[in-house]
XYZ file of C-alpha atoms in Angstrom:
535
model
C 39.567 -72.844 164.366
C 36.507 -70.616 164.297
C 35.947 -67.772 162.764
C 33.981 -64.214 162.593
C 32.450 -64.984 160.017
C 30.487 -67.956 160.327
C 27.066 -66.671 161.046
C 27.603 -64.502 157.886
C 27.900 -68.165 155.451
C 24.789 -70.015 157.113
C 23.230 -66.554 156.985
C 23.838 -67.235 153.487
C 23.283 -69.897 152.628
C 19.799 -70.122 154.048
C 19.011 -67.415 151.810
C 19.430 -68.607 149.102
C 18.164 -71.984 149.696
C 14.904 -70.004 150.169
C 15.068 -67.739 147.834
C 16.443 -68.798 145.078
C 14.369 -72.414 145.174
C 15.295 -76.220 146.033
C 17.986 -77.529 144.043
C 17.500 -80.277 141.682
C 18.871 -83.333 141.770
C 20.194 -84.976 138.694
C 17.265 -86.321 136.845
C 18.621 -90.005 136.483
C 17.621 -91.384 132.904
C 14.031 -93.092 132.040
C 13.710 -96.158 132.464
C 13.216 -99.121 129.259
C 10.198 -100.594 129.743
C 10.679 -103.551 132.105
C 7.210 -106.298 131.341
C 7.181 -107.302 135.593
C 9.392 -106.470 138.336
C 11.139 -109.448 137.895
C 12.449 -108.790 134.027
C 14.526 -105.722 136.527
C 15.624 -104.440 133.067
C 17.540 -101.673 132.526
C 18.126 -98.049 130.884
C 20.133 -97.293 128.356
C 22.739 -94.735 129.130
C 24.901 -92.441 126.792
C 27.910 -91.339 128.485
C 28.902 -88.603 128.710
C 32.332 -87.197 128.543
C 33.530 -85.874 132.571
C 35.146 -82.541 131.252
C 36.492 -81.554 135.175
C 39.982 -81.437 135.879
C 41.102 -84.944 137.278
C 44.112 -84.233 140.566
C 45.647 -86.914 142.119
C 45.126 -87.842 145.786
C 46.040 -90.925 148.065
C 43.413 -93.519 147.463
C 43.787 -94.833 151.010
C 41.738 -91.801 152.284
C 38.900 -92.580 150.212
C 38.541 -96.202 152.454
C 39.073 -94.321 156.358
C 37.071 -94.008 158.778
C 37.999 -91.115 160.685
C 38.263 -89.908 164.994
C 38.760 -86.872 165.830
C 40.464 -86.658 169.344
C 40.845 -83.227 171.168
C 44.320 -84.232 173.241
C 43.295 -82.067 176.316
C 40.016 -83.866 176.877
C 40.380 -87.211 175.435
C 42.433 -89.994 178.171
C 44.455 -89.075 181.487
C 47.107 -91.907 180.954
C 49.225 -90.549 184.217
C 46.455 -89.067 186.523
C 46.834 -85.098 186.251
C 42.956 -84.506 185.075
C 44.702 -83.874 181.297
C 44.360 -86.470 178.745
C 47.477 -87.310 177.196
C 49.825 -89.135 174.076
C 50.247 -92.180 176.162
C 46.544 -92.158 176.825
C 45.550 -92.418 173.683
C 47.712 -94.999 172.724
C 46.232 -96.997 175.135
C 42.265 -96.023 174.420
C 43.476 -97.402 170.991
C 41.291 -100.853 170.959
C 38.440 -98.546 172.422
C 39.427 -96.229 169.010
C 39.525 -99.141 166.492
C 35.899 -101.080 167.718
C 34.630 -98.371 166.615
C 35.126 -99.184 163.279
C 37.894 -96.568 162.529
C 41.036 -96.913 161.290
C 41.936 -93.023 161.289
C 42.590 -90.287 163.937
C 43.289 -86.777 163.966
C 44.879 -85.188 166.026
C 44.102 -81.219 167.182
C 47.413 -79.010 168.010
C 49.500 -81.702 170.022
C 52.384 -78.232 169.635
C 53.325 -76.707 172.961
C 51.154 -73.218 173.288
C 50.880 -71.272 176.298
C 46.551 -71.700 174.929
C 44.045 -75.075 175.830
C 43.405 -75.444 172.565
C 46.805 -75.354 171.177
C 46.452 -72.893 168.167
C 48.739 -71.082 169.333
C 51.592 -73.040 168.600
C 54.592 -71.940 169.697
C 57.174 -74.579 168.595
C 56.185 -75.897 165.707
C 59.270 -79.116 166.549
C 58.152 -80.035 169.841
C 55.537 -81.688 171.794
C 52.735 -79.953 174.437
C 55.052 -81.587 177.322
C 51.442 -81.440 178.787
C 50.442 -84.410 176.487
C 53.444 -86.340 176.593
C 57.043 -86.233 175.310
C 57.954 -86.183 171.193
C 59.402 -90.112 171.990
C 55.368 -90.547 173.173
C 55.023 -89.150 170.259
C 57.131 -90.906 168.834
C 56.160 -94.610 170.565
C 51.873 -93.798 169.263
C 52.658 -93.511 165.560
C 54.751 -96.989 165.973
C 51.888 -98.506 167.968
C 49.358 -97.465 165.367
C 51.561 -98.421 162.382
C 50.984 -102.125 164.002
C 47.092 -101.805 163.916
C 47.195 -99.806 160.121
C 46.282 -97.317 161.622
C 46.867 -93.434 160.314
C 47.640 -90.419 162.405
C 47.012 -86.415 161.160
C 47.959 -84.095 162.965
C 46.963 -80.497 162.615
C 48.639 -78.091 160.971
C 48.620 -74.649 161.389
C 50.018 -71.795 158.875
C 48.090 -69.042 159.082
C 49.179 -67.919 162.645
C 51.666 -68.169 165.674
C 51.840 -67.530 169.226
C 52.290 -64.546 171.498
C 55.412 -66.543 172.524
C 56.763 -68.232 169.470
C 60.703 -66.988 169.878
C 60.308 -64.932 166.323
C 57.567 -62.861 167.051
C 59.094 -62.733 170.674
C 61.899 -61.159 168.480
C 60.712 -58.892 166.837
C 57.860 -57.075 168.597
C 59.488 -53.367 169.790
C 62.629 -54.250 167.675
C 62.323 -52.995 163.849
C 65.775 -53.783 163.833
C 64.480 -58.114 164.788
C 65.456 -60.395 161.571
C 61.987 -61.499 162.241
C 60.495 -58.240 161.592
C 59.583 -59.042 157.995
C 58.866 -62.535 158.938
C 55.244 -60.738 160.588
C 52.715 -57.944 159.397
C 53.683 -55.314 161.689
C 51.203 -52.079 160.811
C 53.510 -49.653 162.999
C 57.177 -48.530 163.234
C 58.278 -49.773 166.355
C 56.409 -52.926 165.834
C 53.704 -53.063 168.653
C 49.882 -53.062 166.795
C 50.624 -55.739 163.852
C 47.855 -58.620 162.613
C 46.052 -60.858 164.600
C 44.258 -63.989 164.286
C 40.906 -61.392 163.842
C 41.634 -59.462 166.401
C 42.621 -61.669 168.449
C 46.360 -60.480 169.758
C 48.046 -63.624 170.356
C 47.372 -65.108 167.357
C 50.010 -63.192 165.084
C 49.665 -64.415 161.639
C 52.349 -64.832 159.419
C 53.433 -62.547 156.706
C 53.448 -66.006 153.513
C 54.834 -63.219 151.489
C 58.117 -63.977 152.932
C 59.612 -66.554 151.468
C 61.384 -67.804 154.836
C 58.263 -67.617 156.482
C 56.580 -70.503 153.923
C 60.025 -72.883 153.846
C 59.884 -72.721 157.596
C 56.453 -73.365 157.609
C 56.397 -76.250 155.388
C 59.871 -77.637 156.876
C 58.062 -77.777 160.078
C 54.937 -80.125 157.906
C 57.751 -82.456 156.660
C 59.618 -82.508 159.905
C 56.432 -84.730 160.958
C 55.172 -86.649 157.923
C 58.760 -87.612 157.774
C 57.998 -89.098 161.440
C 55.382 -91.187 159.319
C 52.824 -88.383 159.215
C 49.998 -89.898 156.912
C 48.578 -85.759 155.921
C 48.056 -82.035 157.654
C 45.078 -81.459 158.917
C 45.261 -77.465 156.820
C 43.555 -75.638 160.093
C 41.926 -71.637 158.803
C 42.965 -72.274 155.181
C 41.023 -70.005 154.141
C 43.098 -66.942 155.957
C 46.512 -67.964 153.744
C 46.844 -67.256 150.807
C 46.226 -69.449 147.683
C 49.615 -69.808 146.390
C 50.926 -71.478 149.432
C 48.554 -74.205 149.773
C 49.895 -74.757 146.062
C 54.074 -74.894 147.442
C 52.795 -76.795 150.291
C 51.609 -79.987 148.012
C 54.151 -80.281 145.850
C 57.048 -80.144 148.596
C 54.773 -82.892 150.371
C 54.073 -84.987 147.148
C 57.202 -85.051 146.130
C 58.697 -86.624 149.141
C 55.138 -88.103 150.366
C 52.710 -88.548 147.731
C 50.199 -90.315 149.776
C 50.332 -87.860 152.441
C 46.418 -86.662 152.481
C 46.064 -82.508 152.468
C 42.996 -82.185 154.395
C 41.690 -78.215 154.217
C 39.563 -76.985 157.057
C 37.622 -74.382 154.802
C 35.225 -72.906 156.235
C 32.250 -72.133 153.831
C 28.860 -73.192 152.798
C 28.934 -72.288 148.591
C 30.517 -74.967 146.650
C 31.910 -73.198 143.874
C 33.948 -71.595 146.599
C 35.432 -75.745 147.969
C 36.198 -76.499 144.577
C 38.422 -73.202 144.373
C 40.373 -74.870 147.174
C 40.099 -78.741 145.792
C 42.240 -76.778 142.458
C 44.500 -75.161 144.886
C 46.043 -78.028 146.632
C 44.087 -80.188 149.182
C 43.390 -83.161 148.188
C 40.559 -83.104 151.117
C 38.071 -81.592 151.970
C 35.158 -81.268 154.956
C 32.131 -80.598 153.531
C 30.561 -77.629 155.485
C 28.139 -76.498 152.487
C 27.163 -80.433 154.130
C 27.134 -78.838 157.084
C 25.804 -76.193 157.618
C 22.801 -77.626 155.447
C 22.404 -80.616 157.914
C 22.257 -77.931 161.140
C 21.351 -75.280 160.122
C 24.524 -73.673 161.607
C 27.815 -74.032 163.998
C 25.588 -72.309 166.786
C 22.489 -73.559 166.609
C 19.861 -76.416 168.336
C 17.325 -77.849 166.574
C 17.488 -76.227 162.753
C 18.759 -78.177 159.353
C 17.715 -81.049 157.393
C 17.869 -82.980 160.698
C 15.586 -81.321 162.146
C 13.525 -80.742 159.071
C 13.239 -77.670 159.598
C 14.401 -77.566 156.128
C 13.507 -80.205 153.384
C 16.040 -82.877 152.590
C 16.460 -81.787 148.600
C 18.242 -78.975 149.486
C 20.561 -81.463 150.203
C 20.646 -81.774 146.122
C 23.054 -79.591 145.387
C 26.069 -79.755 148.372
C 25.759 -83.756 147.315
C 26.293 -83.027 143.042
C 29.080 -80.799 143.433
C 30.932 -84.511 143.957
C 30.148 -85.463 140.670
C 30.043 -82.410 138.860
C 31.936 -79.779 140.039
C 34.331 -80.800 142.094
C 37.957 -82.224 140.140
C 38.150 -85.434 140.010
C 39.633 -87.477 142.698
C 38.363 -84.763 145.521
C 37.403 -86.372 148.773
C 35.299 -85.166 150.756
C 34.711 -85.533 154.519
C 31.089 -85.442 156.094
C 31.695 -84.006 159.799
C 27.521 -84.118 161.639
C 30.779 -82.142 164.353
C 32.867 -80.861 165.117
C 35.204 -78.763 167.969
C 34.792 -75.799 166.493
C 30.327 -76.361 166.873
C 27.476 -78.053 168.548
C 27.470 -80.674 169.080
C 25.452 -83.324 167.534
C 24.087 -84.330 170.936
C 22.241 -80.469 171.814
C 22.102 -79.784 167.521
C 19.421 -82.531 167.681
C 17.885 -80.969 171.040
C 18.567 -83.894 172.833
C 16.838 -86.328 169.929
C 18.476 -90.028 169.895
C 16.592 -91.092 166.710
C 17.839 -88.176 164.738
C 21.754 -88.811 166.668
C 21.532 -92.172 164.904
C 20.226 -90.484 161.277
C 22.881 -88.485 161.254
C 25.655 -90.893 162.010
C 23.890 -92.478 159.414
C 23.589 -89.711 156.823
C 27.302 -88.808 157.977
C 28.233 -92.714 157.338
C 26.190 -93.818 154.084
C 26.357 -90.364 152.668
C 29.370 -91.160 149.730
C 32.191 -88.973 151.789
C 34.794 -90.242 154.376
C 33.375 -90.821 157.220
C 34.607 -88.448 160.307
C 33.051 -89.054 164.429
C 33.906 -85.917 166.665
C 34.634 -88.325 170.236
C 32.087 -88.732 172.889
C 29.427 -88.286 170.650
C 29.342 -91.611 169.495
C 27.861 -91.399 173.718
C 25.831 -88.517 172.699
C 28.303 -86.188 174.327
C 26.373 -82.346 174.794
C 27.855 -79.325 173.971
C 27.000 -75.836 173.082
C 28.146 -72.104 172.552
C 29.267 -70.672 175.965
C 28.947 -67.309 177.007
C 31.692 -65.052 178.544
C 35.469 -66.280 178.493
C 34.940 -69.963 178.464
C 32.630 -70.838 175.178
C 34.284 -73.960 172.903
C 35.555 -75.081 176.050
C 31.203 -76.907 176.815
C 31.592 -77.929 173.668
C 35.028 -79.687 174.131
C 34.249 -81.037 177.522
C 36.189 -84.623 179.038
C 35.543 -88.103 177.628
C 32.579 -89.532 180.017
C 34.405 -92.825 180.065
C 31.942 -93.824 183.218
C 29.201 -93.765 184.614
C 30.060 -91.446 187.340
C 32.798 -89.011 185.516
C 35.448 -91.134 188.038
C 37.698 -93.115 187.124
C 41.423 -94.157 185.722
C 41.812 -92.136 182.605
C 39.044 -89.260 183.423
C 40.450 -85.662 182.554
C 39.534 -83.165 185.135
C 40.643 -79.911 183.823
C 36.949 -78.266 182.623
C 34.303 -79.253 185.093
C 32.464 -75.923 186.100
C 28.784 -76.763 187.147
C 27.410 -75.843 184.524
C 28.755 -78.514 181.780
C 26.861 -80.541 179.879
C 28.437 -83.640 180.596
C 26.901 -84.672 184.064
C 27.151 -88.204 186.203
C 24.614 -90.843 185.921
C 22.791 -89.191 182.667
C 23.241 -92.085 180.131
C 25.909 -90.565 178.621
C 28.754 -92.708 179.235
C 31.061 -95.308 177.921
C 30.093 -97.511 180.802
C 26.787 -96.920 180.546
C 26.141 -97.745 176.619
C 29.078 -100.510 176.322
C 26.649 -103.825 177.250
C 23.575 -102.156 175.550
C 23.208 -103.682 172.319
C 20.960 -100.644 171.475
C 22.147 -98.041 172.799
C 24.040 -95.021 170.463
C 27.528 -96.293 171.193
C 27.082 -99.384 169.275
C 24.713 -98.009 166.741
C 27.658 -96.170 166.003
C 29.930 -100.179 165.706
C 27.533 -101.237 163.324
C 28.021 -98.345 161.267
C 31.767 -98.472 161.146
C 31.789 -102.394 160.697
C 28.500 -101.688 157.807
C 31.266 -99.106 156.004
C 34.258 -102.089 157.091
C 32.791 -104.607 155.214
C 30.312 -103.371 152.251
C 32.695 -101.579 149.585
C 30.287 -100.538 147.853
C 29.588 -97.594 151.394
C 33.476 -96.903 150.611
C 32.603 -96.240 147.228
C 32.832 -92.907 145.491
C 30.141 -93.925 142.572
C 26.390 -92.903 143.853
C 23.233 -91.967 141.924
C 20.960 -89.210 143.518
C 16.853 -90.736 143.264
C 15.315 -87.543 141.950
C 11.878 -88.364 144.053
C 10.734 -90.451 146.953
C 7.891 -91.933 145.023
C 5.913 -91.887 148.784
C 7.506 -89.270 151.127
C 8.845 -87.414 148.367
C 8.773 -84.098 150.766
C 10.988 -85.433 153.964
C 13.203 -88.267 152.274
C 16.620 -88.304 150.887
C 17.692 -91.771 148.422
C 20.459 -92.441 146.413
C 22.306 -95.778 145.237
C 26.044 -96.459 145.416
C 27.392 -98.924 144.154
C 30.669 -101.232 143.518
C 32.241 -104.308 142.861
C 29.472 -106.796 142.712
C 27.150 -104.715 145.493
C 24.493 -102.382 144.593
C 23.664 -100.626 148.489
C 20.115 -98.533 148.184
C 19.861 -95.594 151.181
C 16.713 -93.492 151.774
C 16.531 -91.166 155.085
C 13.555 -89.897 156.473
C 13.937 -86.583 158.052
C 10.366 -86.469 159.597
C 9.522 -86.931 162.778
C 6.207 -89.314 160.793
C 7.128 -93.005 159.372
C 6.928 -93.296 156.364
C 6.139 -96.387 153.306
C 8.183 -96.431 149.962
C 8.395 -97.619 147.194
C 12.154 -99.253 146.031
C 12.769 -97.984 142.465
C 14.841 -101.456 141.876
C 13.462 -100.311 137.359
C 16.699 -97.184 138.629
C 19.311 -99.273 140.325
C 22.675 -98.383 138.630
C 23.219 -101.282 137.279
C 21.107 -104.990 136.870
C 19.761 -106.379 140.581
C 20.661 -110.206 141.270
C 17.368 -112.133 143.588
C 15.900 -109.828 146.533
C 17.943 -107.017 149.031
C 19.370 -107.627 152.537
C 18.630 -105.251 154.453
C 21.509 -103.837 156.656
C 19.196 -101.078 158.636
C 15.822 -100.810 158.944
C 13.149 -103.357 157.275
C 12.855 -105.591 155.421
C 11.764 -104.836 151.902
C 8.086 -106.306 151.313
C 7.450 -106.585 148.259
C 9.346 -103.126 146.309
C 7.750 -101.480 149.525
C 10.055 -100.691 152.262
C 9.145 -98.477 156.371
C 10.527 -96.149 156.901
C 11.059 -94.966 160.746
C 9.690 -91.806 161.695
C 13.558 -89.769 161.593
C 14.871 -93.145 160.060
C 17.066 -95.222 157.340
C 16.698 -98.360 155.302
C 20.063 -99.605 153.697
C 19.378 -102.654 151.733
C 22.104 -104.644 149.541
C 21.769 -106.085 146.360
C 24.433 -108.644 144.639
C 24.993 -107.671 141.303
C 24.579 -109.458 138.439
């Protein structure tokens, strides 16, 4: 969930980038002498022992492509205007068409709020979304398709309407008094999520609370859920996550524990990996790419920061985070301005951000509607994040089977016949939707694009200040990815002498122009993806 500290972290990250100088990528070894490009002689390397700690993480998650669904907004199966579980089940063909094999579902629990992060019952389904049987039916369908499901897990706080809190409020003799953090003898005032009264915080020092929350996690895993996205992990004591990991991994070693640690510093993420998480969202990368969750027109993606500032976030995967640590790369989510708004509606930069999420090392996630260019920014007044969670646009007219209607104010971002709908983009091979599908196919078909091995280029010859390049490899293939973070076309040299493995033959261009005589042309805000077979 959103926190008041996010703007502080964004400012700190950008200040450090400006004042401390641009972090430098690790310099590749000097190339061995090569009589000609065709010789492709490779530099000699002396392996350096990797002394980082090793954490055991689920191998399947490295291969995954994720899709985030805010259930209220996605697809309505019963005509009440609210998205539901059966609606998700009906749209699995569409989700799979994006190359997605894993869904992250925002809270599906009973709640008094529209967003669901005030959980009233940790063992049930919000009746607006369906029943527990509907949830089980969704799981069955996912398993039949070799797909997986991650659910939101809210351990920091609960709801004012949770029966335990209702029993304890104004009742000091309640057996649940020490389940919460009351501040007076009358149980009238209490700690809550950033002072939000309807989100009272749990007392994690109470063993009974920890056992209750862990039992809730195990309940959904026993049903067949494949992982937990742990909300606001920073609000919970570090040792709780260790206890959760021990309990979960004992019974479900392949379940993924994915943490939301909203922080711009890689050293902070490192600690949460050590505390028990398999995977974390790459907030340091996201904040530098966009300039911040409430910012439009900022960051690397808009040419306001040099791409070299990303070296620290990417390099942390090789030098700082434990071996086995998994990083999830996202262009936007339900708590941020949508990427279409962050790039001020520019189709080229939407595509570039999508390519960065899919082609840089890590596990990509698509926030529903991102693939068609839905816009959304923080609103003013009582309704604010709702504008980032507007109904999924299935139809040009915004009318038709499955369209949700729960939030349709006059000042909403997405409108009829604005070109932003599945219907309007489905048949256009050059649409944003089909570009996302292409990225999904490339990731699925090429193991080098799912591998954890990568090597940053210290410089992209021909556009050093506005480009970022990296090698990726696995098995018998090697990929070179170069991003142009500028509004000008670039002609860059392909540094085959620095390839991490011996190359065979000429490259195949999978995105962008074909390489000619070891050079490639990059379009404004463009990307080049070249693939070789390895000898």
